[in-house]
Amino acid sequence: MEMRIGSRNKAGYLTGEVKKPPPEDSNYAIWVTENYKVKNWLIDSMDLLLMQQFIRLSTAKEIWKAVAKTFYDESDETFLFELNKKSFSTTQNGRPLSTYYNELVAIFQE
């Protein structure tokens, strides 16, 4: 997505380089329209269930940062390995399904 958005000269909306002007600025409407375009490209590239996590964020930059944080921040591979191991070793083990599910969700959100 970064290449696709960058090739359309809109990468600044992901990085925050293109700043949101104040509402009274004559460029405000243009910024809003362009931000919606980039948000649309990001959201349209997602599965429906994934989309629901990010669609309410107000800017393309917020979506970009949240997606990066959710999936991989390249900072701690050991931690990611431990979370992966924990997710595969977690079992329902006679607990209510909702408890098991909530535990898995918590692991995946970490």
Backbone as JSON Lines, residues from 0, in Angstrom:
{"i":0,"aa":"M","n":[0.82,-1.2,0.0],"ca":[0.0,0.0,0.0],"c":[0.86,1.26,0.0]}
{"i":1,"aa":"E","n":[1.97,1.19,0.7],"ca":[2.83,2.36,0.76],"c":[3.31,2.75,-0.64]}
{"i":2,"aa":"M","n":[3.68,1.75,-1.45],"ca":[4.12,2.04,-2.81],"c":[2.97,2.58,-3.65]}
{"i":3,"aa":"R","n":[1.81,1.99,-3.49],"ca":[0.64,2.43,-4.27],"c":[0.28,3.88,-3.93]}
{"i":4,"aa":"I","n":[0.27,4.2,-2.65],"ca":[-0.08,5.55,-2.23],"c":[1.04,6.53,-2.59]}
{"i":5,"aa":"G","n":[2.29,6.1,-2.41],"ca":[3.42,6.95,-2.77],"c":[3.46,7.26,-4.26]}
{"i":6,"aa":"S","n":[3.1,6.27,-5.07],"ca":[3.12,6.48,-6.52],"c":[2.06,7.48,-6.96]}
{"i":7,"aa":"R","n":[1.1,7.72,-6.1],"ca":[0.06,8.72,-6.4],"c":[0.37,10.05,-5.72]}
{"i":8,"aa":"N","n":[1.6,10.17,-5.23],"ca":[2.09,11.4,-4.6],"c":[1.28,11.78,-3.36]}
{"i":9,"aa":"K","n":[0.87,10.77,-2.57],"ca":[0.06,11.02,-1.38],"c":[0.69,10.44,-0.11]}
{"i":10,"aa":"A","n":[1.94,10.03,-0.15],"ca":[2.6,9.42,1.0],"c":[2.64,10.36,2.2]}
{"i":11,"aa":"G","n":[2.64,11.65,1.97],"ca":[2.65,12.62,3.06],"c":[1.44,12.52,3.96]}
{"i":12,"aa":"Y","n":[0.35,11.94,3.45],"ca":[-0.84,11.74,4.28],"c":[-0.65,10.57,5.24]}
{"i":13,"aa":"L","n":[0.25,9.66,4.91],"ca":[0.56,8.54,5.81],"c":[1.56,8.96,6.88]}
{"i":14,"aa":"T","n":[2.51,9.77,6.48],"ca":[3.6,10.15,7.38],"c":[3.26,11.37,8.24]}
{"i":15,"aa":"G","n":[2.25,12.11,7.85],"ca":[1.92,13.34,8.55],"c":[2.66,14.55,7.99]}
{"i":16,"aa":"E","n":[3.45,14.32,6.95],"ca":[4.19,15.41,6.31],"c":[3.23,16.45,5.75]}
{"i":17,"aa":"V","n":[2.1,15.98,5.22],"ca":[1.06,16.91,4.74],"c":[0.18,17.2,5.96]}
{"i":18,"aa":"K","n":[0.36,18.38,6.51],"ca":[-0.33,18.77,7.74],"c":[-1.77,19.2,7.47]}
{"i":19,"aa":"K","n":[-2.63,18.88,8.43],"ca":[-4.03,19.29,8.34],"c":[-4.1,20.79,8.63]}
{"i":20,"aa":"P","n":[-4.58,21.56,7.66],"ca":[-4.69,23.01,7.89],"c":[-5.9,23.32,8.77]}
{"i":21,"aa":"P","n":[-5.93,24.49,9.38],"ca":[-7.11,24.87,10.16],"c":[-8.33,25.02,9.24]}
{"i":22,"aa":"P","n":[-9.52,24.8,9.79],"ca":[-10.74,24.85,8.96],"c":[-10.94,26.15,8.17]}
{"i":23,"aa":"E","n":[-10.43,27.25,8.67],"ca":[-10.6,28.52,7.95],"c":[-9.61,28.69,6.8]}
{"i":24,"aa":"D","n":[-8.63,27.82,6.71],"ca":[-7.63,27.87,5.64],"c":[-8.29,27.48,4.32]}
{"i":25,"aa":"S","n":[-7.91,28.13,3.25],"ca":[-8.5,27.84,1.93],"c":[-8.14,26.44,1.42]}
{"i":26,"aa":"N","n":[-7.08,25.84,1.97],"ca":[-6.66,24.5,1.56],"c":[-7.29,23.38,2.39]}
{"i":27,"aa":"Y","n":[-8.09,23.75,3.36],"ca":[-8.69,22.75,4.26],"c":[-9.54,21.73,3.5]}
{"i":28,"aa":"A","n":[-10.42,22.19,2.63],"ca":[-11.3,21.29,1.88],"c":[-10.49,20.34,0.99]}
{"i":29,"aa":"I","n":[-9.42,20.83,0.42],"ca":[-8.56,19.98,-0.41],"c":[-7.92,18.9,0.45]}
{"i":30,"aa":"W","n":[-7.4,19.29,1.63],"ca":[-6.77,18.33,2.54],"c":[-7.77,17.25,2.96]}
{"i":31,"aa":"V","n":[-8.97,17.66,3.3],"ca":[-10.0,16.7,3.72],"c":[-10.29,15.71,2.59]}
{"i":32,"aa":"T","n":[-10.47,16.2,1.39],"ca":[-10.75,15.33,0.25],"c":[-9.61,14.35,-0.02]}
{"i":33,"aa":"E","n":[-8.38,14.85,0.0],"ca":[-7.22,13.99,-0.24],"c":[-7.05,12.97,0.88]}
{"i":34,"aa":"N","n":[-7.27,13.39,2.12],"ca":[-7.19,12.46,3.24],"c":[-8.23,11.34,3.09]}
{"i":35,"aa":"Y","n":[-9.44,11.7,2.68],"ca":[-10.48,10.68,2.44],"c":[-10.06,9.71,1.34]}
{"i":36,"aa":"K","n":[-9.41,10.2,0.31],"ca":[-8.94,9.32,-0.76],"c":[-7.98,8.28,-0.21]}
{"i":37,"aa":"V","n":[-6.99,8.76,0.55],"ca":[-5.97,7.85,1.08],"c":[-6.59,6.88,2.08]}
{"i":38,"aa":"K","n":[-7.49,7.38,2.94],"ca":[-8.19,6.49,3.87],"c":[-8.95,5.41,3.09]}
{"i":39,"aa":"N","n":[-9.61,5.82,2.03],"ca":[-10.37,4.89,1.21],"c":[-9.47,3.81,0.62]}
{"i":40,"aa":"W","n":[-8.31,4.19,0.12],"ca":[-7.38,3.21,-0.44],"c":[-6.94,2.22,0.62]}
{"i":41,"aa":"L","n":[-6.66,2.72,1.82],"ca":[-6.24,1.83,2.91],"c":[-7.37,0.87,3.31]}
{"i":42,"aa":"I","n":[-8.53,1.43,3.56],"ca":[-9.68,0.63,4.02],"c":[-10.11,-0.37,2.96]}
{"i":43,"aa":"D","n":[-10.13,0.05,1.7],"ca":[-10.54,-0.85,0.62],"c":[-9.6,-2.04,0.44]}
{"i":44,"aa":"S","n":[-8.38,-1.91,0.92],"ca":[-7.42,-3.0,0.77],"c":[-7.56,-4.06,1.87]}
{"i":45,"aa":"M","n":[-8.47,-3.81,2.82],"ca":[-8.61,-4.69,3.98],"c":[-9.8,-5.63,3.87]}
{"i":46,"aa":"D","n":[-9.67,-6.75,4.54],"ca":[-10.77,-7.68,4.74],"c":[-11.84,-6.97,5.59]}
{"i":47,"aa":"L","n":[-13.08,-7.34,5.42],"ca":[-14.19,-6.7,6.13],"c":[-14.0,-6.69,7.65]}
{"i":48,"aa":"L","n":[-13.59,-7.82,8.23],"ca":[-13.4,-7.87,9.67],"c":[-12.27,-6.97,10.13]}
{"i":49,"aa":"L","n":[-11.21,-6.91,9.36],"ca":[-10.09,-6.05,9.68],"c":[-10.48,-4.58,9.53]}
{"i":50,"aa":"M","n":[-11.21,-4.29,8.5],"ca":[-11.66,-2.93,8.22],"c":[-12.4,-2.33,9.42]}
{"i":51,"aa":"Q","n":[-13.18,-3.14,10.1],"ca":[-13.98,-2.65,11.22],"c":[-13.12,-2.1,12.36]}
{"i":52,"aa":"Q","n":[-11.88,-2.56,12.47],"ca":[-10.98,-2.07,13.51],"c":[-10.47,-0.66,13.22]}
{"i":53,"aa":"F","n":[-10.4,-0.3,11.96],"ca":[-9.69,0.92,11.58],"c":[-10.57,2.0,10.94]}
{"i":54,"aa":"I","n":[-11.77,1.65,10.53],"ca":[-12.58,2.58,9.74],"c":[-12.97,3.85,10.51]}
{"i":55,"aa":"R","n":[-13.04,3.78,11.81],"ca":[-13.47,4.95,12.59],"c":[-12.35,5.96,12.86]}
{"i":56,"aa":"L","n":[-11.13,5.61,12.55],"ca":[-10.02,6.55,12.75],"c":[-10.17,7.7,11.76]}
{"i":57,"aa":"S","n":[-9.82,8.89,12.2],"ca":[-10.18,10.07,11.41],"c":[-9.21,10.45,10.29]}
{"i":58,"aa":"T","n":[-7.96,10.02,10.39],"ca":[-7.02,10.4,9.33],"c":[-6.31,9.17,8.77]}
{"i":59,"aa":"A","n":[-5.79,9.32,7.58],"ca":[-5.02,8.24,6.96],"c":[-3.8,7.92,7.81]}
{"i":60,"aa":"K","n":[-3.18,8.94,8.38],"ca":[-2.0,8.74,9.23],"c":[-2.35,7.88,10.44]}
{"i":61,"aa":"E","n":[-3.5,8.15,11.07],"ca":[-3.92,7.36,12.23],"c":[-4.13,5.89,11.85]}
{"i":62,"aa":"I","n":[-4.75,5.66,10.71],"ca":[-4.97,4.29,10.24],"c":[-3.62,3.62,9.98]}
{"i":63,"aa":"W","n":[-2.74,4.31,9.29],"ca":[-1.42,3.77,8.95],"c":[-0.66,3.38,10.21]}
{"i":64,"aa":"K","n":[-0.64,4.26,11.21],"ca":[0.06,3.98,12.46],"c":[-0.58,2.81,13.21]}
{"i":65,"aa":"A","n":[-1.91,2.77,13.24],"ca":[-2.61,1.7,13.95],"c":[-2.37,0.34,13.29]}
{"i":66,"aa":"V","n":[-2.37,0.32,11.97],"ca":[-2.1,-0.93,11.25],"c":[-0.68,-1.39,11.52]}
{"i":67,"aa":"A","n":[0.27,-0.46,11.47],"ca":[1.67,-0.8,11.73],"c":[1.83,-1.34,13.15]}
{"i":68,"aa":"K","n":[1.19,-0.7,14.09],"ca":[1.29,-1.13,15.5],"c":[0.62,-2.48,15.69]}
{"i":69,"aa":"T","n":[-0.49,-2.7,15.04],"ca":[-1.23,-3.95,15.18],"c":[-0.46,-5.13,14.62]}
{"i":70,"aa":"F","n":[0.19,-4.94,13.48],"ca":[0.78,-6.07,12.8],"c":[2.28,-6.25,12.99]}
{"i":71,"aa":"Y","n":[3.03,-5.17,13.07],"ca":[4.46,-5.36,13.24],"c":[5.16,-4.01,13.33]}
{"i":72,"aa":"D","n":[5.92,-3.84,14.39],"ca":[6.64,-2.58,14.53],"c":[8.15,-2.76,14.4]}
{"i":73,"aa":"E","n":[8.6,-3.95,14.07],"ca":[10.0,-4.28,13.82],"c":[10.93,-3.99,14.98]}
{"i":74,"aa":"S","n":[10.39,-3.83,16.2],"ca":[11.26,-3.43,17.29],"c":[11.67,-4.57,18.21]}
{"i":75,"aa":"D","n":[10.83,-5.6,18.36],"ca":[11.16,-6.62,19.33],"c":[10.73,-8.0,18.82]}
{"i":76,"aa":"E","n":[11.6,-8.62,18.07],"ca":[11.28,-9.92,17.48],"c":[11.14,-11.01,18.53]}
{"i":77,"aa":"T","n":[11.87,-10.9,19.62],"ca":[11.77,-11.89,20.7],"c":[10.38,-11.84,21.32]}
{"i":78,"aa":"F","n":[9.91,-10.64,21.58],"ca":[8.57,-10.46,22.14],"c":[7.52,-11.03,21.2]}
{"i":79,"aa":"L","n":[7.66,-10.76,19.91],"ca":[6.72,-11.28,18.92],"c":[6.75,-12.81,18.88]}
{"i":80,"aa":"F","n":[7.93,-13.37,18.98],"ca":[8.06,-14.82,19.0],"c":[7.33,-15.39,20.23]}
{"i":81,"aa":"E","n":[7.51,-14.77,21.38],"ca":[6.86,-15.24,22.6],"c":[5.33,-15.15,22.5]}
{"i":82,"aa":"L","n":[4.84,-14.06,21.92],"ca":[3.4,-13.92,21.73],"c":[2.86,-14.99,20.78]}
{"i":83,"aa":"N","n":[3.59,-15.24,19.71],"ca":[3.2,-16.26,18.75],"c":[3.14,-17.63,19.43]}
{"i":84,"aa":"K","n":[4.16,-17.93,20.19],"ca":[4.21,-19.2,20.92],"c":[3.04,-19.3,21.91]}
{"i":85,"aa":"K","n":[2.78,-18.2,22.61],"ca":[1.68,-18.17,23.59],"c":[0.33,-18.39,22.9]}
{"i":86,"aa":"S","n":[0.14,-17.78,21.73],"ca":[-1.14,-17.93,21.02],"c":[-1.38,-19.37,20.57]}
{"i":87,"aa":"F","n":[-0.3,-20.07,20.18],"ca":[-0.46,-21.45,19.74],"c":[-0.58,-22.43,20.9]}
{"i":88,"aa":"S","n":[-0.08,-22.06,22.07],"ca":[-0.14,-22.99,23.2],"c":[-1.37,-22.76,24.08]}
{"i":89,"aa":"T","n":[-2.09,-21.68,23.88],"ca":[-3.29,-21.41,24.65],"c":[-4.41,-22.35,24.22]}
{"i":90,"aa":"T","n":[-5.05,-22.97,25.2],"ca":[-6.15,-23.89,24.91],"c":[-7.37,-23.52,25.74]}
{"i":91,"aa":"Q","n":[-8.51,-24.01,25.31],"ca":[-9.74,-23.73,26.04],"c":[-9.72,-24.43,27.39]}
{"i":92,"aa":"N","n":[-9.26,-25.66,27.41],"ca":[-9.03,-26.4,28.65],"c":[-10.21,-26.38,29.61]}
{"i":93,"aa":"G","n":[-11.42,-26.58,29.09],"ca":[-12.61,-26.66,29.93],"c":[-13.2,-25.32,30.35]}
{"i":94,"aa":"R","n":[-12.54,-24.25,29.99],"ca":[-13.06,-22.91,30.34],"c":[-14.19,-22.54,29.39]}
{"i":95,"aa":"P","n":[-15.03,-21.57,29.8],"ca":[-16.06,-21.1,28.87],"c":[-15.41,-20.54,27.6]}
{"i":96,"aa":"L","n":[-16.09,-20.73,26.48],"ca":[-15.56,-20.28,25.19],"c":[-15.26,-18.78,25.21]}
{"i":97,"aa":"S","n":[-16.12,-17.99,25.86],"ca":[-15.91,-16.54,25.88],"c":[-14.6,-16.19,26.61]}
{"i":98,"aa":"T","n":[-14.26,-16.91,27.66],"ca":[-13.01,-16.66,28.39],"c":[-11.82,-16.99,27.51]}
{"i":99,"aa":"Y","n":[-11.87,-18.13,26.86],"ca":[-10.81,-18.56,25.96],"c":[-10.63,-17.56,24.81]}
{"i":100,"aa":"Y","n":[-11.75,-17.16,24.21],"ca":[-11.73,-16.21,23.11],"c":[-11.12,-14.88,23.55]}
{"i":101,"aa":"N","n":[-11.54,-14.36,24.69],"ca":[-11.02,-13.09,25.19],"c":[-9.52,-13.16,25.45]}
{"i":102,"aa":"E","n":[-9.05,-14.3,25.93],"ca":[-7.61,-14.47,26.15],"c":[-6.86,-14.42,24.83]}
{"i":103,"aa":"L","n":[-7.38,-15.1,23.82],"ca":[-6.73,-15.06,22.5],"c":[-6.74,-13.67,21.91]}
{"i":104,"aa":"V","n":[-7.85,-12.97,22.03],"ca":[-7.94,-11.61,21.51],"c":[-6.91,-10.71,22.19]}
{"i":105,"aa":"A","n":[-6.77,-10.86,23.5],"ca":[-5.78,-10.06,24.25],"c":[-4.37,-10.34,23.75]}
{"i":106,"aa":"I","n":[-4.07,-11.61,23.49],"ca":[-2.74,-11.96,22.97],"c":[-2.52,-11.33,21.61]}
{"i":107,"aa":"F","n":[-3.51,-11.43,20.72],"ca":[-3.36,-10.88,19.38],"c":[-3.27,-9.35,19.4]}
{"i":108,"aa":"Q","n":[-3.95,-8.71,20.34],"ca":[-3.87,-7.25,20.43],"c":[-2.52,-6.78,20.95]}
{"i":109,"aa":"E","n":[-1.86,-7.61,21.76],"ca":[-0.52,-7.25,22.23],"c":[0.41,-7.14,21.04]}
